[in-house]
PDB file of C-alpha atoms in Angstrom:
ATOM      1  CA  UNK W 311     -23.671  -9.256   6.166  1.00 72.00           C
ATOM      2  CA  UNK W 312     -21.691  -8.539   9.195  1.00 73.00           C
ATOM      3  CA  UNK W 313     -19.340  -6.222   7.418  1.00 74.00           C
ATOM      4  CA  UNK W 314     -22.246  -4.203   5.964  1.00 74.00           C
ATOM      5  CA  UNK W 315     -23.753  -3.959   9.250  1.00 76.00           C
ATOM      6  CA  UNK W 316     -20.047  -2.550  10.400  1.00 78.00           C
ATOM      7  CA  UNK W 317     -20.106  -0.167   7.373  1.00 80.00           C
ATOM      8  CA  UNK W 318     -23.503   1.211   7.944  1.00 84.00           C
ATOM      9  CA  UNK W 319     -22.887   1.794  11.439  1.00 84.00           C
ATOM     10  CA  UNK W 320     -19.476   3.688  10.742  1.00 83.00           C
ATOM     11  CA  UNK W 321     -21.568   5.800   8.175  1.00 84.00           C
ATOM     12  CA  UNK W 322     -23.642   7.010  10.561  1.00 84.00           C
ATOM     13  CA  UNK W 323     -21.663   7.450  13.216  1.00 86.00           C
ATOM     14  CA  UNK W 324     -19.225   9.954  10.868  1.00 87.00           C
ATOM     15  CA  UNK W 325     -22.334  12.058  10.175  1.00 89.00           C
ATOM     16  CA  UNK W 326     -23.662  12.734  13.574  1.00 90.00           C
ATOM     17  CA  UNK W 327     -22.604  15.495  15.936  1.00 93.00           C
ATOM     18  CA  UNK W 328     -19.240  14.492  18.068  1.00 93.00           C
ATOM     19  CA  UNK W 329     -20.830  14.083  21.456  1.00 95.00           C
ATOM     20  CA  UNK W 330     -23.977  12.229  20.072  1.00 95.00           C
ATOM     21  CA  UNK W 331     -21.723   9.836  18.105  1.00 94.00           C
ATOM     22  CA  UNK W 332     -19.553   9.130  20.954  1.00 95.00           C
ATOM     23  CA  UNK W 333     -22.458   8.668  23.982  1.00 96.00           C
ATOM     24  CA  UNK W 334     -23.760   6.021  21.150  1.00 94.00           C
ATOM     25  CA  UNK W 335     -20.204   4.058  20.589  1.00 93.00           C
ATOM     26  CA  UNK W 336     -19.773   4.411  24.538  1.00 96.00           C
ATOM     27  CA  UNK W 337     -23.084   2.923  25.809  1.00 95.00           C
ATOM     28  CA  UNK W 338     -22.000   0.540  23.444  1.00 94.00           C
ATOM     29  CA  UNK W 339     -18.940  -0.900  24.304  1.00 94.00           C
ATOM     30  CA  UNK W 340     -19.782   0.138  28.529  1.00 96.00           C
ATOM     31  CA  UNK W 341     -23.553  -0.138  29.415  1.00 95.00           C
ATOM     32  CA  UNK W 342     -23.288   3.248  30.335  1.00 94.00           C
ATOM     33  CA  UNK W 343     -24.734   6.461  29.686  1.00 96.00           C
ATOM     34  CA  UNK W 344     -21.606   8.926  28.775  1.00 96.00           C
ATOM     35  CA  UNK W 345     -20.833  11.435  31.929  1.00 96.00           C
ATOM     36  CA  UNK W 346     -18.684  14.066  29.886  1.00 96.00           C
ATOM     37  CA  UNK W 347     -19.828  16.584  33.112  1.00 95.00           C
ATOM     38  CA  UNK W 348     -17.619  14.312  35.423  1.00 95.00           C
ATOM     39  CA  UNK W 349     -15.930  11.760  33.515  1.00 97.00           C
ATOM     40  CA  UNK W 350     -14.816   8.874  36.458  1.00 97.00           C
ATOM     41  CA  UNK W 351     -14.349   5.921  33.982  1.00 98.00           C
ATOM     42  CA  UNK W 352     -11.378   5.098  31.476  1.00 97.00           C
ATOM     43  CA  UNK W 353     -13.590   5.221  28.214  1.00 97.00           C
ATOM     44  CA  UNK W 354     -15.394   8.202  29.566  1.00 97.00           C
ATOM     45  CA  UNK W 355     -12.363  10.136  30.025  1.00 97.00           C
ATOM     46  CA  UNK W 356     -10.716   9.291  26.634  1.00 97.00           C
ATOM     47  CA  UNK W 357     -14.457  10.237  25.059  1.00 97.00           C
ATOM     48  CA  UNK W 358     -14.283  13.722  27.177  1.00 97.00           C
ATOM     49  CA  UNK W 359     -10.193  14.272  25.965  1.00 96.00           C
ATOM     50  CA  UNK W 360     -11.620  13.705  21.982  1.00 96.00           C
ATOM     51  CA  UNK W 361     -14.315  16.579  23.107  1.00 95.00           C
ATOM     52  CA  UNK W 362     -12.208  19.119  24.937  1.00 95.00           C
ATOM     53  CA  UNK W 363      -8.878  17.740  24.911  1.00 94.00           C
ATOM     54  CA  UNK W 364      -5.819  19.819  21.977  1.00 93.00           C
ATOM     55  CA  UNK W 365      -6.033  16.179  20.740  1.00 95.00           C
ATOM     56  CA  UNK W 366      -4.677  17.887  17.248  1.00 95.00           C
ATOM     57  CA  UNK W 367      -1.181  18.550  18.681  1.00 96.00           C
ATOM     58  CA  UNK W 368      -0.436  14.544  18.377  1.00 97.00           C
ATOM     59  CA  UNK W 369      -1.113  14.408  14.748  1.00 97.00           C
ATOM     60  CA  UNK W 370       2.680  14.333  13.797  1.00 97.00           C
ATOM     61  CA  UNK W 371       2.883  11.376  16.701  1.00 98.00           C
ATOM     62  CA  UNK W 372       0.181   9.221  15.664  1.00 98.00           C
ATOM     63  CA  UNK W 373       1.113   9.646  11.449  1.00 98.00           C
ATOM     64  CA  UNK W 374       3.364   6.409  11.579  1.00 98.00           C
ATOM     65  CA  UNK W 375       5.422   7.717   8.627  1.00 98.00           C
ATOM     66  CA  UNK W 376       6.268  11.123  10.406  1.00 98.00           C
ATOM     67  CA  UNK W 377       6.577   9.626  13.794  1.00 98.00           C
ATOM     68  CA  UNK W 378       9.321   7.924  13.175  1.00 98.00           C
ATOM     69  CA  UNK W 379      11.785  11.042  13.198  1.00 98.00           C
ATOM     70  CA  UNK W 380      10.783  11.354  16.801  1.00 98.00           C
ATOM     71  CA  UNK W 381      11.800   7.601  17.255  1.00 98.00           C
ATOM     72  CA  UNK W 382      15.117   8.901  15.174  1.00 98.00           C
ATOM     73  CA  UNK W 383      15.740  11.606  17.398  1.00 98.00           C
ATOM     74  CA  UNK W 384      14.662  10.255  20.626  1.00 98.00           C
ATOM     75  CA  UNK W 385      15.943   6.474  21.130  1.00 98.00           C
ATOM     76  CA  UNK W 386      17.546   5.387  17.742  1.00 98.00           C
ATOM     77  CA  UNK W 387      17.119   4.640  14.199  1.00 97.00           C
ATOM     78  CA  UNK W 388      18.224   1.319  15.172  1.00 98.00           C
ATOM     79  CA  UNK W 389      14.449   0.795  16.511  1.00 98.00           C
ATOM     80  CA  UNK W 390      12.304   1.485  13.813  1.00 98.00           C
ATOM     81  CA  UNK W 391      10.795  -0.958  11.096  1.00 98.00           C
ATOM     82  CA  UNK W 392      12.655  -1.323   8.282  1.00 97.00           C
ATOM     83  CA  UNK W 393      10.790   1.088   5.665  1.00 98.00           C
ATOM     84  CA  UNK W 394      10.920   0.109   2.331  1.00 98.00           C
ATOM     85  CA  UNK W 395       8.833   2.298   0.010  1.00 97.00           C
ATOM     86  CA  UNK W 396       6.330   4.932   1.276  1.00 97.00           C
ATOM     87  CA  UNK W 397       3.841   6.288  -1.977  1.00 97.00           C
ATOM     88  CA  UNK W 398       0.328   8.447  -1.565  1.00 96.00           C
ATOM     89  CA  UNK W 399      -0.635   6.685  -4.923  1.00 96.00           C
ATOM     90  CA  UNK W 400      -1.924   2.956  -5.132  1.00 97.00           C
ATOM     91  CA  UNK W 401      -0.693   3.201  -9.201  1.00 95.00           C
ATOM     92  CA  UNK W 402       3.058   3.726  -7.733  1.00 96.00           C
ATOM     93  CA  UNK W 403       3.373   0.861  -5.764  1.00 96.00           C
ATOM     94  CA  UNK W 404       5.965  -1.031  -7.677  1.00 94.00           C
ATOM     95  CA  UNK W 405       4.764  -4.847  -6.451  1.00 95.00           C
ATOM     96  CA  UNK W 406       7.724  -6.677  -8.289  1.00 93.00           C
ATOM     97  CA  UNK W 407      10.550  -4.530  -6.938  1.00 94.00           C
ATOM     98  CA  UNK W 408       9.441  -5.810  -3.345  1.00 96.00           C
ATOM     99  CA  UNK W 409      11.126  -8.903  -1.335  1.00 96.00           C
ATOM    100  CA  UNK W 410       7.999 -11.913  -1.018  1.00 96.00           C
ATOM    101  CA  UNK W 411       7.447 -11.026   2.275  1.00 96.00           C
ATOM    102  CA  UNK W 412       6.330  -7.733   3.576  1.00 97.00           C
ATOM    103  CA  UNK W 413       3.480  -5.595   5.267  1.00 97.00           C
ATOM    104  CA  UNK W 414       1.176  -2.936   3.344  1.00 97.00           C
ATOM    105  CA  UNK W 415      -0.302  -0.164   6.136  1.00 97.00           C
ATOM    106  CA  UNK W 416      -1.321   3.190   5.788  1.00 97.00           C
ATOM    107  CA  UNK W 417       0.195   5.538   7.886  1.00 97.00           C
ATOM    108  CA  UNK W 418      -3.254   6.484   9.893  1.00 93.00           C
ATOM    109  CA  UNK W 419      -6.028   4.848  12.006  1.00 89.00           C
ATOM    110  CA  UNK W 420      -5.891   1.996  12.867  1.00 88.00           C
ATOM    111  CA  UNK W 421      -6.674  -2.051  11.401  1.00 87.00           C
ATOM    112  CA  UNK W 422      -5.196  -0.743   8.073  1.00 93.00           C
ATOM    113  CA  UNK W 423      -2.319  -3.348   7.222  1.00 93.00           C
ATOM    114  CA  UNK W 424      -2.489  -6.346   5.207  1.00 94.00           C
ATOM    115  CA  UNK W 425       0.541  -8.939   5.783  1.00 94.00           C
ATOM    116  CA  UNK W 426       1.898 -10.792   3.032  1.00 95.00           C
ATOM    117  CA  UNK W 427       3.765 -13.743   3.279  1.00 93.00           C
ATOM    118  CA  UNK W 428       4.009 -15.278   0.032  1.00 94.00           C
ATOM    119  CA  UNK W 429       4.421 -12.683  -3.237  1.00 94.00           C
ATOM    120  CA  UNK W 430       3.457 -15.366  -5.304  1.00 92.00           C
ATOM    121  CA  UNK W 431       0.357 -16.527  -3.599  1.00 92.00           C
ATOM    122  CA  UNK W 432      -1.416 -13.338  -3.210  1.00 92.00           C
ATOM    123  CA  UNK W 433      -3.913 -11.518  -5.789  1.00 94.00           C
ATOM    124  CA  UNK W 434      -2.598  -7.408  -5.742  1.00 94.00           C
ATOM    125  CA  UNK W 435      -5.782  -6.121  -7.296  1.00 95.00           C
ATOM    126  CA  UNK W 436      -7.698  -7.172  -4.437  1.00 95.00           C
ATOM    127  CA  UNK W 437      -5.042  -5.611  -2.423  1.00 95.00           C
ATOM    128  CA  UNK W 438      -5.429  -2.299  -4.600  1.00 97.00           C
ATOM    129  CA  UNK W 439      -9.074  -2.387  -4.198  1.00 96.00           C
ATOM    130  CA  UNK W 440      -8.762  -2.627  -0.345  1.00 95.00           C
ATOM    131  CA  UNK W 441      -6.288   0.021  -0.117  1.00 96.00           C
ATOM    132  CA  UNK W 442      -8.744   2.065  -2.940  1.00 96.00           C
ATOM    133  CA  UNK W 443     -11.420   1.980   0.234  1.00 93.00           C
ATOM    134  CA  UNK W 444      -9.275   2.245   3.104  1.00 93.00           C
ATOM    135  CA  UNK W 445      -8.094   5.302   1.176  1.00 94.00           C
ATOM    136  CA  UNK W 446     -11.293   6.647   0.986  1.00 91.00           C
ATOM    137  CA  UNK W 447     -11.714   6.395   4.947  1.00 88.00           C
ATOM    138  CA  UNK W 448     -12.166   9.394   7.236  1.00 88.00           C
ATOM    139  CA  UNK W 449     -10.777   7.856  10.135  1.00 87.00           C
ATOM    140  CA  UNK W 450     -11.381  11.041  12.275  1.00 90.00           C
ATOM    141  CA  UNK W 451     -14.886  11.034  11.372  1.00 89.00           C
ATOM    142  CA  UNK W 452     -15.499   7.572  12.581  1.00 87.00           C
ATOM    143  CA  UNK W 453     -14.389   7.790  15.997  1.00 90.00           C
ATOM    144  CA  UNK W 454     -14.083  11.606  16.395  1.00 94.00           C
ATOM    145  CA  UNK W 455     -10.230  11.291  17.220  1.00 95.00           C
ATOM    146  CA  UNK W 456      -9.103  14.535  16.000  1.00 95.00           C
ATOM    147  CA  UNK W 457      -5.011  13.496  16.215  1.00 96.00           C
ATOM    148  CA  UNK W 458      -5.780  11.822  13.016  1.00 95.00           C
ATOM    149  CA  UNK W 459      -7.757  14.852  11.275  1.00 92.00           C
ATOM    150  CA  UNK W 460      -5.853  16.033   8.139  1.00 90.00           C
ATOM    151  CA  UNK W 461      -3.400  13.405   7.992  1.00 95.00           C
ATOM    152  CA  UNK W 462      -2.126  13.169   4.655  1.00 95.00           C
ATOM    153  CA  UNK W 463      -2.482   9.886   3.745  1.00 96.00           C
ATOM    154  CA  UNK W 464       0.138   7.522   2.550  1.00 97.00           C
ATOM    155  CA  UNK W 465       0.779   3.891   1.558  1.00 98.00           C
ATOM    156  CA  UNK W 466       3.654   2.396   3.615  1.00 98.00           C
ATOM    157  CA  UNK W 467       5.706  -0.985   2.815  1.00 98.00           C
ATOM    158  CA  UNK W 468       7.861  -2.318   5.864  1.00 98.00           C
ATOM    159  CA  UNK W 469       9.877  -5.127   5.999  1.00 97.00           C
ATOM    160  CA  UNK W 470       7.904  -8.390   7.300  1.00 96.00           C
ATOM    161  CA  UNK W 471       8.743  -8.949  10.795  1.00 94.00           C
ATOM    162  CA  UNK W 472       8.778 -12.393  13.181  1.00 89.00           C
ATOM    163  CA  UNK W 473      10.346 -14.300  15.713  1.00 86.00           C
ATOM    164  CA  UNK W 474      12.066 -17.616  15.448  1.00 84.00           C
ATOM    165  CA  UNK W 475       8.517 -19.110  16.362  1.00 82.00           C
ATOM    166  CA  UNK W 476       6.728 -17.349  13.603  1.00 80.00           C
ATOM    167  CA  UNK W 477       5.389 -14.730  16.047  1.00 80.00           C
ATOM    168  CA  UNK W 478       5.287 -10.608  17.039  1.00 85.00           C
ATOM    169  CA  UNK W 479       3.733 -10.423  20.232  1.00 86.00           C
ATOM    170  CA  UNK W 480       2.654  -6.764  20.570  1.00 91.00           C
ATOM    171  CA  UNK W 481       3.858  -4.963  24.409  1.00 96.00           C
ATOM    172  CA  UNK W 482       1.543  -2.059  25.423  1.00 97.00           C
ATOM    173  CA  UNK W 483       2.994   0.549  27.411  1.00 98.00           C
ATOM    174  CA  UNK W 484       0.614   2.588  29.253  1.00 98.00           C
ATOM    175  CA  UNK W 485       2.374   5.656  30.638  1.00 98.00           C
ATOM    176  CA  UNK W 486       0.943   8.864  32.758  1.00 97.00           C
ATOM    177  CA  UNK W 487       2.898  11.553  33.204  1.00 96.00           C
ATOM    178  CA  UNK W 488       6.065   9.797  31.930  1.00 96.00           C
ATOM    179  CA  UNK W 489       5.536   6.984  34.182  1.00 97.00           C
ATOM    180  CA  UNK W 490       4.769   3.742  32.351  1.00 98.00           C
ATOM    181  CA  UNK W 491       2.295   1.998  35.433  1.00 98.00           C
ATOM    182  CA  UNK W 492       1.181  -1.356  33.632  1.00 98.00           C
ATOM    183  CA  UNK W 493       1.914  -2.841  30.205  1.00 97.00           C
ATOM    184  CA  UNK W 494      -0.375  -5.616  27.926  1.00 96.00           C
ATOM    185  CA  UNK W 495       0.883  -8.042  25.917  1.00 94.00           C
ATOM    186  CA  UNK W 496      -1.461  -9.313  22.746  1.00 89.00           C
ATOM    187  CA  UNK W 497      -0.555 -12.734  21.869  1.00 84.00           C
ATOM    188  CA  UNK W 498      -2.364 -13.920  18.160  1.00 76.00           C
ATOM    189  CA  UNK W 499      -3.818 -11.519  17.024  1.00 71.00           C
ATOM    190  CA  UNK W 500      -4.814 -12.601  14.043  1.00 66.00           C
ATOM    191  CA  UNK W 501      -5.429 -15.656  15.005  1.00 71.00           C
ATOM    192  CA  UNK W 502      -7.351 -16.510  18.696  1.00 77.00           C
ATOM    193  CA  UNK W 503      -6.566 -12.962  20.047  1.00 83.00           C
ATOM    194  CA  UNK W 504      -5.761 -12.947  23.703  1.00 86.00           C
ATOM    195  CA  UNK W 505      -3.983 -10.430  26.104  1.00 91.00           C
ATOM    196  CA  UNK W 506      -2.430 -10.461  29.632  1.00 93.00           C
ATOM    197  CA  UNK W 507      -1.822  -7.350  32.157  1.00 96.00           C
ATOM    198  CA  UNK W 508       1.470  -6.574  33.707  1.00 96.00           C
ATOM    199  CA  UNK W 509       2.400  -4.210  36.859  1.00 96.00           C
ATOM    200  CA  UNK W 510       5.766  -2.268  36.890  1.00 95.00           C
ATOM    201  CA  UNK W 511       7.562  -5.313  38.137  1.00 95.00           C
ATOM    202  CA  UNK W 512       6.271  -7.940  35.528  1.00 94.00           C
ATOM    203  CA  UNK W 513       3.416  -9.567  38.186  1.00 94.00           C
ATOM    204  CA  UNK W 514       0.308 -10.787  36.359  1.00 94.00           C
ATOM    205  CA  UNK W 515      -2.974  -8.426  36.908  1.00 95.00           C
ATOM    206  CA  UNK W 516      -6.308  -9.990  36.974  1.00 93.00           C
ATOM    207  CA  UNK W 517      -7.834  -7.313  34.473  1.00 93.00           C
ATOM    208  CA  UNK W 518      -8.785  -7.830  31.034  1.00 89.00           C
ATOM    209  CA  UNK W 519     -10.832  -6.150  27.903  1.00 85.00           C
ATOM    210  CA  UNK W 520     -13.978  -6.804  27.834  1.00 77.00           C
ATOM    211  CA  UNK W 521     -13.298  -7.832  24.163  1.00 78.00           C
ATOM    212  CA  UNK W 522     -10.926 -10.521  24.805  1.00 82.00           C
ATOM    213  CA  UNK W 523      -9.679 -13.186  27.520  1.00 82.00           C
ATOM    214  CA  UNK W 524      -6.393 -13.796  29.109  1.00 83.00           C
ATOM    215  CA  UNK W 525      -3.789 -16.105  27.878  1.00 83.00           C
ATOM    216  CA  UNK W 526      -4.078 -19.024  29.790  1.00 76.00           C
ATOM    217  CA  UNK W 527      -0.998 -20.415  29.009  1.00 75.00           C
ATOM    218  CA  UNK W 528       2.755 -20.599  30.602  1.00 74.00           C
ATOM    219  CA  UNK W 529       4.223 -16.837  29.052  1.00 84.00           C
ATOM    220  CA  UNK W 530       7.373 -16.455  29.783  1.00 88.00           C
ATOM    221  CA  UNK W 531       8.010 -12.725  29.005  1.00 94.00           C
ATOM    222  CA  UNK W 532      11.618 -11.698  27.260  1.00 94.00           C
ATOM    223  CA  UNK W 533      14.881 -11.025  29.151  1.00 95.00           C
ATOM    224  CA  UNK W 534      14.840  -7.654  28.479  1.00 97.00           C
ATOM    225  CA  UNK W 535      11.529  -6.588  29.406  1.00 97.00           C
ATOM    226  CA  UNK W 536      12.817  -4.129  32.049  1.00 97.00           C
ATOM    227  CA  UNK W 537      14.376  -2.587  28.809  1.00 98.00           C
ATOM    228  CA  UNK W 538      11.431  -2.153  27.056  1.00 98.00           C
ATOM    229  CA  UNK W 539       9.436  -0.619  30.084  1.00 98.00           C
ATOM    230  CA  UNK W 540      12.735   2.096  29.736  1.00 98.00           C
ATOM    231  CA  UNK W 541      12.274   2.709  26.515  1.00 98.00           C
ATOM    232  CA  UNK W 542       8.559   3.266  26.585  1.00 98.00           C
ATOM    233  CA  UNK W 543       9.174   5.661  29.643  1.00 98.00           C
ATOM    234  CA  UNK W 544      11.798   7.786  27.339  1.00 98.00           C
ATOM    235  CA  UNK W 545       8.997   8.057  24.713  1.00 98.00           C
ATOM    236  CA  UNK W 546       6.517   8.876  27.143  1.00 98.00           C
ATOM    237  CA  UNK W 547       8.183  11.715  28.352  1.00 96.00           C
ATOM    238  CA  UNK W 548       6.919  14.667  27.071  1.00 94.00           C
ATOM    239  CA  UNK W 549       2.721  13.423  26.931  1.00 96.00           C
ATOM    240  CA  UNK W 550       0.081  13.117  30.335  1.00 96.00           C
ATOM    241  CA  UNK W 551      -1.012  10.226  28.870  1.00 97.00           C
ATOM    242  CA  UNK W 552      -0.044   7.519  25.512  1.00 98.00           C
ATOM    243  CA  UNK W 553       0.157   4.387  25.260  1.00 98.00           C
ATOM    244  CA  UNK W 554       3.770   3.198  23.477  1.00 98.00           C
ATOM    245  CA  UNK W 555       3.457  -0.324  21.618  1.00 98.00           C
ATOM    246  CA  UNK W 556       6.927  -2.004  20.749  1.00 98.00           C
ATOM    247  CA  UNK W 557       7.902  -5.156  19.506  1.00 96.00           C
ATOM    248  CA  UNK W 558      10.237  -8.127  20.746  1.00 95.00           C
ATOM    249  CA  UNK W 559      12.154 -10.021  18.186  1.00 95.00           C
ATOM    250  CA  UNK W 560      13.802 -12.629  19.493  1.00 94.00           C
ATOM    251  CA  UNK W 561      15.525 -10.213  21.966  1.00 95.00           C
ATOM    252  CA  UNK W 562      15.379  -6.954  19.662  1.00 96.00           C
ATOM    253  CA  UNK W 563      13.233  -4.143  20.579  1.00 97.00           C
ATOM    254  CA  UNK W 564      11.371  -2.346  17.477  1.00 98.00           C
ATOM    255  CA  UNK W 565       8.704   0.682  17.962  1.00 98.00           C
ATOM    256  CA  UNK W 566       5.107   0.193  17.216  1.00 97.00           C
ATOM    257  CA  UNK W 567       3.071   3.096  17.439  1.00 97.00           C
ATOM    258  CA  UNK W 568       1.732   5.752  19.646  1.00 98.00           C
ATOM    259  CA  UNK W 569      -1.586   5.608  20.950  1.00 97.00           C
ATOM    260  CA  UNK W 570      -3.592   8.363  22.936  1.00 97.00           C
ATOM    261  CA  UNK W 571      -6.650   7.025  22.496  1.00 97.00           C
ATOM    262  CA  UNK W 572      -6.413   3.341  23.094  1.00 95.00           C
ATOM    263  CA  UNK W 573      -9.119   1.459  21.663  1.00 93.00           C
ATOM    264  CA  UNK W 574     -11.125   4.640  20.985  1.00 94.00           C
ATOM    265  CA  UNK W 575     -12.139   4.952  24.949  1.00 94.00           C
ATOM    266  CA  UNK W 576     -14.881   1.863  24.002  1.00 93.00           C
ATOM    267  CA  UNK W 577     -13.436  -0.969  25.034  1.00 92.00           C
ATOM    268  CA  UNK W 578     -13.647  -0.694  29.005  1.00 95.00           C
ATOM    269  CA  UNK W 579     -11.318  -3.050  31.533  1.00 95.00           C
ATOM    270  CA  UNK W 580     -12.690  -5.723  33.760  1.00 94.00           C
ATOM    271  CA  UNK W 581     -13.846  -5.193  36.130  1.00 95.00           C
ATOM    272  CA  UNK W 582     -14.617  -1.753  36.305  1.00 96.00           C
ATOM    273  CA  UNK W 583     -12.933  -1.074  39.302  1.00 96.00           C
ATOM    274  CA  UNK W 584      -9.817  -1.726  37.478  1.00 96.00           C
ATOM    275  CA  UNK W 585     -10.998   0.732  34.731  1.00 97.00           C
ATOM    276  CA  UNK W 586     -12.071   3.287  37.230  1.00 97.00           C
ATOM    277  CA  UNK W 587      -8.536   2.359  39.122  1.00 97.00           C
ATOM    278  CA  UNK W 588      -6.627   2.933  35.724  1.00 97.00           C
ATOM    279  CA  UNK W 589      -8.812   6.335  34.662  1.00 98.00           C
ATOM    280  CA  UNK W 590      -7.924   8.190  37.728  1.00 97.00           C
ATOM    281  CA  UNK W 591      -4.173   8.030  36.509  1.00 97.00           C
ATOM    282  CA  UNK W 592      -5.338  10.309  33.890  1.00 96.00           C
ATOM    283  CA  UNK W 593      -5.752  14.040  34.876  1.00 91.00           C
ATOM    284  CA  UNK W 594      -7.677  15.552  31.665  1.00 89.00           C
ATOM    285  CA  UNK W 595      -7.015  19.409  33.058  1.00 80.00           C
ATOM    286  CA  UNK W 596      -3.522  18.639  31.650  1.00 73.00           C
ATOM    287  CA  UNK W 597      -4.740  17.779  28.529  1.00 73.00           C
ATOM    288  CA  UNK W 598      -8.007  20.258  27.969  1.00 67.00           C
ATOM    289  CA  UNK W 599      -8.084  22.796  25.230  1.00 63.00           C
TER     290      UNK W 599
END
């Protein structure tokens, strides 16, 4: 019932007028009526960027199959997911040519992966049936991010990746300006989901989502975390404002993804004068068309 609910709301959202859609899905997630005159908050100024913002020049940056000759070109090769097949048909996927362990995404939006850890224990036309309807998803439409509008879609197979616990922590590099100011780490996220806030030099904020608590518990982050914030910073570069997500593996760094609208600008930071702290980092004249 839930996921009906979800769908019907989605629906209706992708039909309505950009501004109306978003003032809904903001009073939503902030208890706020949307100020796209003078945007002050974090969400409101990601809503206002989706409005007025040349959002559409990211669209090679946030397709994760095309972004990753920037990561080529930029850092290294040597930091990318191992691809192994990339198709833009479901009847092409070639299921028993693949190791038992790998990850199914599409290369757009976001929440479209499925993880599989065991070849042998998983069903593939239930796979091919989700992919059939994430397929048929107009992510722009949904939450009027117009980087993702005319994406062509495809179907990408990467090599499952994990620590030696079993893990992949997810580190979220928020840079202005080329300046990476605070970072997040997600801890289980498929799991209990949690996340903790970093400054520059590693010290533990006292901000959260409003969608999820901190990790309470002793987190020791990896060696070569100054590393990471370097890296991040090199891929930030050229943009006023992305987020860069990487990976730790047991000391190795791996790219995520590239993210200019974290969370859609719904999910606002606690307490809001954190958020409104963290949205005056953002100057939107750079970014307005």
């Amino acid at each position: 019932m839930k996921e009906f609910l979800k769908e019907i709301y989605r629906k209706s959202l992708s039909i309505l007028p950009d501004k109306m859609a978003l003032s809904i899905d903001y009073m939503r997630g902030y208890h706020k009526i949307m100020n796209f005159k003078e945007p002050k908050y974090f969400g409101e100024k990601i809503n206002y960027l989706k409005v007025y913002g040349n959002m559409e020049q990211y669209k090679n940056y946030v397709d994760k199959y095309e972004v990753r000759k920037y990561i080529k070109d930029t850092i290294g090769e040597e930091y990318l997911i191992p691809l192994l097949a990339a198709y833009t048909k479901i009847d092409d996927i070639e299921y028993n040519n693949l190791p038992n362990r790998f990850v199914i995404k599409l290369n757009y939006g976001s929440g479209f992966n499925y993880i599989v850890q065991d070849k042998e224990q998983v069903n593939f036309d239930k796979i091919n049936r989700k992919l059939k309807k994430w397929l048929r998803c107009d992510y722009y439409k949904i939450k009027k991010e117009k980087q993702y509008k005319d994406i062509e879609k495809k179907i990408l197979i990467e090599k499952f990746m994990s620590d030696s616990n079993g893990c992949l922590n997810d580190y979220k590099f928020f840079c202005f300006n080329g300046k990476m100011k605070f970072f997040k780490v997600d801890f289980d996220r498929y799991s209990s989901h949690k996340c903790n806030y970093y400054d520059q030099d590693c010290n533990f904020l006292n901000i959260r989502e409003a969608k999820y608590k901190n990790n309470e518990k002793s987190v020791v982050l990896p060696k070569n975390i100054r590393e990471m914030c370097r890296i991040a910073e090199r891929l930030a570069k050229k943009f006023p404002f992305v987020r860069v997500d990487l990976y730790n593996i047991d000391g190795r760094i791996y790219f995520g993804e590239l993210t200019f609208t974290p969370a859609a600008g719904m999910h606002p930071f606690k307490p809001l004068s954190a958020d409104l702290e963290i949205a005056s980092l953002i100057d939107i004249k750079k970014e307005k068309n």
